[in-house]
Coordinates of C-alpha atoms and ligand atoms in Angstrom, one line a residue:
X166 CA -36.4 60.8 64.6
X167 CA -34.3 59.3 61.8
X168 CA -30.8 58.4 62.7
X169 CA -28.4 59.2 60.0
X170 CA -26.1 56.3 60.6
X171 CA -27.2 53.2 58.6
X172 CA -25.7 50.8 61.0
X173 CA -27.5 52.3 63.9
X174 CA -30.8 52.3 62.0
X175 CA -30.3 48.6 61.1
X176 CA -29.5 47.9 64.7
X177 CA -32.7 49.7 65.9
X178 CA -34.8 47.9 63.4
X179 CA -33.3 44.5 64.4
X180 CA -34.0 45.3 68.1
X181 CA -37.6 46.3 67.4
X182 CA -38.1 43.1 65.4
X183 CA -36.6 41.0 68.2
X184 CA -38.8 42.8 70.8
X185 CA -42.0 42.4 68.8
X186 CA -41.2 38.7 68.2
X187 CA -40.4 37.9 71.8
X188 CA -43.4 39.8 73.1
X189 CA -45.6 37.8 70.7
X190 CA -43.7 34.6 71.5
X191 CA -43.0 34.0 67.8
X192 CA -39.8 33.5 65.8
X193 CA -38.3 36.7 64.5
X194 CA -39.3 37.3 60.8
X195 CA -36.9 37.7 57.9
X196 CA -36.0 41.3 57.1
X197 CA -36.6 42.5 53.5
X198 CA -34.9 45.9 53.0
X199 CA -37.1 47.9 50.6
X200 CA -34.9 49.9 48.3
X201 CA -37.2 51.9 46.0
X202 CA -35.7 55.4 45.3
X203 CA -32.4 54.4 47.1
X204 CA -29.2 54.3 45.1
X205 CA -27.2 51.2 44.4
X206 CA -24.5 52.6 46.7
X207 CA -27.0 52.8 49.6
X208 CA -28.1 49.3 49.0
X209 CA -24.5 48.0 48.8
X210 CA -23.7 49.7 52.1
X211 CA -26.6 48.1 53.9
X212 CA -25.8 44.7 52.2
X213 CA -22.2 44.9 53.6
X214 CA -23.5 45.6 57.1
X215 CA -25.9 42.6 56.9
X216 CA -23.3 40.3 55.6
X217 CA -20.9 41.4 58.3
X218 CA -23.6 40.5 60.8
X219 CA -23.8 36.9 59.4
X220 CA -26.5 37.0 56.8
X221 CA -25.3 35.0 53.8
X222 CA -27.8 36.4 51.3
X223 CA -29.6 39.5 52.6
X224 CA -33.0 40.0 51.1
X225 CA -33.8 43.3 49.3
X226 CA -37.1 44.4 47.7
X227 CA -37.8 46.6 44.7
X228 CA -41.1 48.0 43.4
X229 CA -40.4 48.9 39.8
X230 CA -38.8 46.5 37.3
X231 CA -36.9 49.3 35.4
X232 CA -35.4 50.8 38.6
X233 CA -34.5 47.3 39.8
X234 CA -32.9 46.3 36.6
X235 CA -30.3 49.0 36.9
X236 CA -29.5 48.2 40.5
X237 CA -29.4 44.5 40.1
X238 CA -26.9 44.9 37.3
X239 CA -24.8 47.4 39.4
X240 CA -24.9 45.0 42.4
X241 CA -24.3 41.8 40.4
X242 CA -21.4 40.9 42.7
X243 CA -23.3 41.3 45.9
X244 CA -24.9 38.2 47.5
X245 CA -28.4 39.8 47.4
X246 CA -31.6 37.9 47.2
X247 CA -33.9 40.1 45.1
X248 CA -37.7 40.4 45.6
X249 CA -40.2 42.2 43.5
X250 CA -42.8 43.8 45.7
X251 CA -44.5 46.2 43.3
X252 CA -47.4 45.5 40.9
X253 CA -46.3 43.6 37.8
X254 CA -47.8 44.2 34.4
X255 CA -47.8 41.1 32.2
X256 CA -45.7 42.8 29.6
X257 CA -42.9 43.1 32.1
X258 CA -43.2 39.4 33.3
X259 CA -40.3 38.3 31.1
X260 CA -37.9 40.8 32.5
X261 CA -39.0 40.1 36.0
X262 CA -38.6 36.4 35.6
X263 CA -35.1 36.9 34.5
X264 CA -34.1 39.5 37.2
X265 CA -35.7 38.4 40.5
X266 CA -35.3 35.5 42.9
X267 CA -38.8 36.1 44.3
X268 CA -42.0 37.8 43.0
X269 CA -44.3 38.7 45.9
X270 CA -47.1 40.2 43.8
X271 CA -48.6 37.4 41.8
X272 CA -52.3 38.1 41.7
X273 CA -53.7 36.4 38.6
X274 CA -53.2 33.1 36.8
X275 CA -52.2 34.8 33.5
X276 CA -49.2 36.5 35.3
X277 CA -48.2 33.2 36.9
X278 CA -48.2 31.5 33.5
X279 CA -46.1 34.3 31.9
X280 CA -43.5 34.2 34.7
X281 CA -43.3 30.4 34.4
X282 CA -42.9 30.6 30.6
X283 CA -40.0 33.1 30.9
X284 CA -38.1 31.8 33.9
X285 CA -34.7 30.9 32.5
X286 CA -33.8 27.2 32.6
X287 CA -30.4 27.8 34.2
X288 CA -32.1 29.5 37.3
X289 CA -33.8 27.8 40.1
X290 CA -37.6 28.0 40.1
X291 CA -38.9 31.5 40.7
X292 CA -40.2 31.9 44.3
X293 CA -43.8 33.2 44.3
X294 CA -46.0 34.8 46.9
X295 CA -49.7 35.5 46.1
X296 CA -50.7 39.1 46.8
X297 CA -54.0 39.3 48.5
X298 CA -56.2 42.4 48.6
X299 CA -57.2 41.8 52.1
X300 CA -59.2 45.0 52.7
X301 CA -61.0 44.7 49.3
X302 CA -59.7 48.2 48.3
X303 CA -60.7 49.2 44.8
X304 CA -57.4 50.9 44.2
X305 CA -55.3 48.1 45.3
X306 CA -53.9 45.2 43.4
X307 CA -54.1 41.6 44.7
X308 CA -56.5 38.7 44.4
X309 CA -59.5 38.3 46.7
X310 CA -59.2 35.8 49.6
X311 CA -61.7 33.6 47.7
X312 CA -59.4 33.5 44.7
X313 CA -56.4 32.2 46.7
X314 CA -57.1 28.4 46.3
X315 CA -57.4 28.6 42.5
X316 CA -54.4 30.8 42.1
X317 CA -52.3 28.7 44.4
X318 CA -53.2 25.7 42.3
X319 CA -52.1 27.5 39.1
X320 CA -48.7 28.4 40.6
X321 CA -48.1 25.0 42.2
X322 CA -48.7 23.4 38.8
X323 CA -45.8 25.3 37.2
X324 CA -42.5 23.5 37.6
X325 CA -40.6 26.8 36.9
X326 CA -42.4 28.4 39.9
X327 CA -42.1 27.7 43.6
X328 CA -45.2 28.6 45.7
X329 CA -43.9 30.0 49.0
X330 CA -46.8 31.8 50.5
X331 CA -48.8 35.1 50.8
X332 CA -48.2 38.8 50.8
X333 CA -50.5 41.8 51.6
X334 CA -50.5 45.5 52.0
X335 CA -53.4 46.2 54.4
X336 CA -55.1 49.6 54.1
X337 CA -53.2 52.2 56.2
X338 CA -56.1 52.6 58.6
X339 CA -55.6 55.0 61.5
X340 CA -57.0 52.6 64.0
X341 CA -54.3 50.0 64.8
X342 CA -56.9 47.5 65.8
X343 CA -58.4 47.5 62.2
X344 CA -55.0 46.9 60.7
X345 CA -54.2 44.2 63.1
X346 CA -57.5 42.5 62.2
X347 CA -56.4 42.5 58.5
X348 CA -53.1 40.9 59.5
X349 CA -55.0 38.2 61.5
X350 CA -57.2 37.5 58.4
X351 CA -54.0 37.0 56.4
X352 CA -52.6 34.7 59.0
X353 CA -55.7 32.5 58.9
X354 CA -55.5 32.3 55.0
X355 CA -51.8 31.4 55.3
X356 CA -52.5 28.6 57.8
X357 CA -55.1 27.2 55.5
X358 CA -52.8 27.3 52.5
X359 CA -49.9 25.6 54.4
X360 CA -52.2 22.7 55.2
X361 CA -52.5 22.0 51.5
X362 CA -49.0 23.0 50.4
X363 CA -46.3 22.0 52.9
X364 CA -43.7 24.0 51.0
X365 CA -45.5 27.2 51.9
X366 CA -43.3 29.0 54.6
X367 CA -43.6 32.7 54.0
X368 CA -46.2 35.3 55.1
X369 CA -45.0 38.7 54.0
X370 CA -46.7 41.4 56.2
X371 CA -45.6 44.6 57.9
X372 CA -43.8 47.8 56.9
X373 CA -42.0 50.5 58.9
X374 CA -45.2 51.8 60.5
X375 CA -46.8 48.5 61.5
X376 CA -44.3 45.7 61.6
X377 CA -44.7 45.0 65.3
X378 CA -48.4 44.3 64.8
X379 CA -47.7 42.2 61.8
X380 CA -45.2 40.1 63.8
X381 CA -47.8 39.7 66.6
X382 CA -50.1 38.2 63.9
X383 CA -47.5 35.8 62.6
X384 CA -45.6 37.6 59.8
X385 CA -42.5 35.7 58.7
X386 CA -41.1 38.5 56.5
X387 CA -41.3 42.2 57.2
X388 CA -40.7 44.7 54.4
X389 CA -38.9 47.8 55.7
X390 CA -37.8 50.9 53.8
X391 CA -38.1 54.1 55.8
X392 CA -37.0 52.8 59.1
X393 CA -33.7 51.5 57.5
X394 CA -32.9 54.2 55.0
X395 CA -34.7 57.3 56.4
X396 CA -37.4 59.4 54.7
X397 CA -38.0 58.4 51.1
X398 CA -37.4 60.9 48.3
X399 CA -40.2 60.9 45.7
X400 CA -40.3 58.1 43.1
X401 CA -39.1 59.5 39.7
X402 CA -41.9 59.0 37.2
X403 CA -39.4 57.4 34.8
X404 CA -38.8 54.6 37.2
X405 CA -42.2 53.1 37.0
Ligands
LIG688 C1 -42.5 50.9 50.0 C2 -43.0 49.6 50.4 C3 -42.7 49.0 51.6 C4 -41.8 49.8 52.7 O1 -42.5 50.9 53.2 P1 -41.8 51.7 54.4 O2 -43.0 52.3 55.0 O3 -40.9 52.7 53.8 O4 -41.2 50.7 55.3 C5 -43.1 47.8 51.9 N1 -43.9 47.1 51.1 C6 -44.3 47.6 49.9 C7 -45.1 46.7 49.0 C8 -43.8 48.8 49.5 O5 -44.2 49.3 48.3

């Protein structure tokens, strides 16, 4: 059921986002196009479509620093806002702080400090989301909900970082009600954080399979790959 035409796929995703938002009586979330395994040309084509539709700086997300570095260089003349959405090892913090506009996967104070230390002075502060392991999965990265206040404080104390909100990848549970409950727990954490930090404005939740539920629970940014680009080829081992 994947339409081969990128402009039709974009239109279908936009429509589904609009529908979910109006059903939930919430503002439509921002669209983050997830580009892992896609070529720079595919990203450029989608970027042009989005610019033609009136987006000044379309947001794109990448999972792997090495893969992103190549594409960010190739697309240096495109008005793309780059988000890192994959796990970040501390030894790649310097490169990430130079390449990205946002890092959505900050989950420990040491990583926040490394990103702040390496953010170039001629760039605006690096936008940061705290990644929360909302289902307490052993295999998953992210801080626990209990760790959010201390981590938020560590990020907010860094002038080279801008605390913008929270991100999560709930367990892909077969029961939609279980996933939706995880989104609702994230929304509660987000509302609590906003009370303390008025600059917080972003709750990054929802992917191709579950973005309507995420929007129903207050997502302000959906991260969509497959529904925009079609089925994903395997990630080359060298990219990670
Ligand atoms: C790959 C990925 C997505 C997009 O997933 P799709 O199911 O292709 O929409 C979103 N968020 C993260 C963190 C990802 O790694």
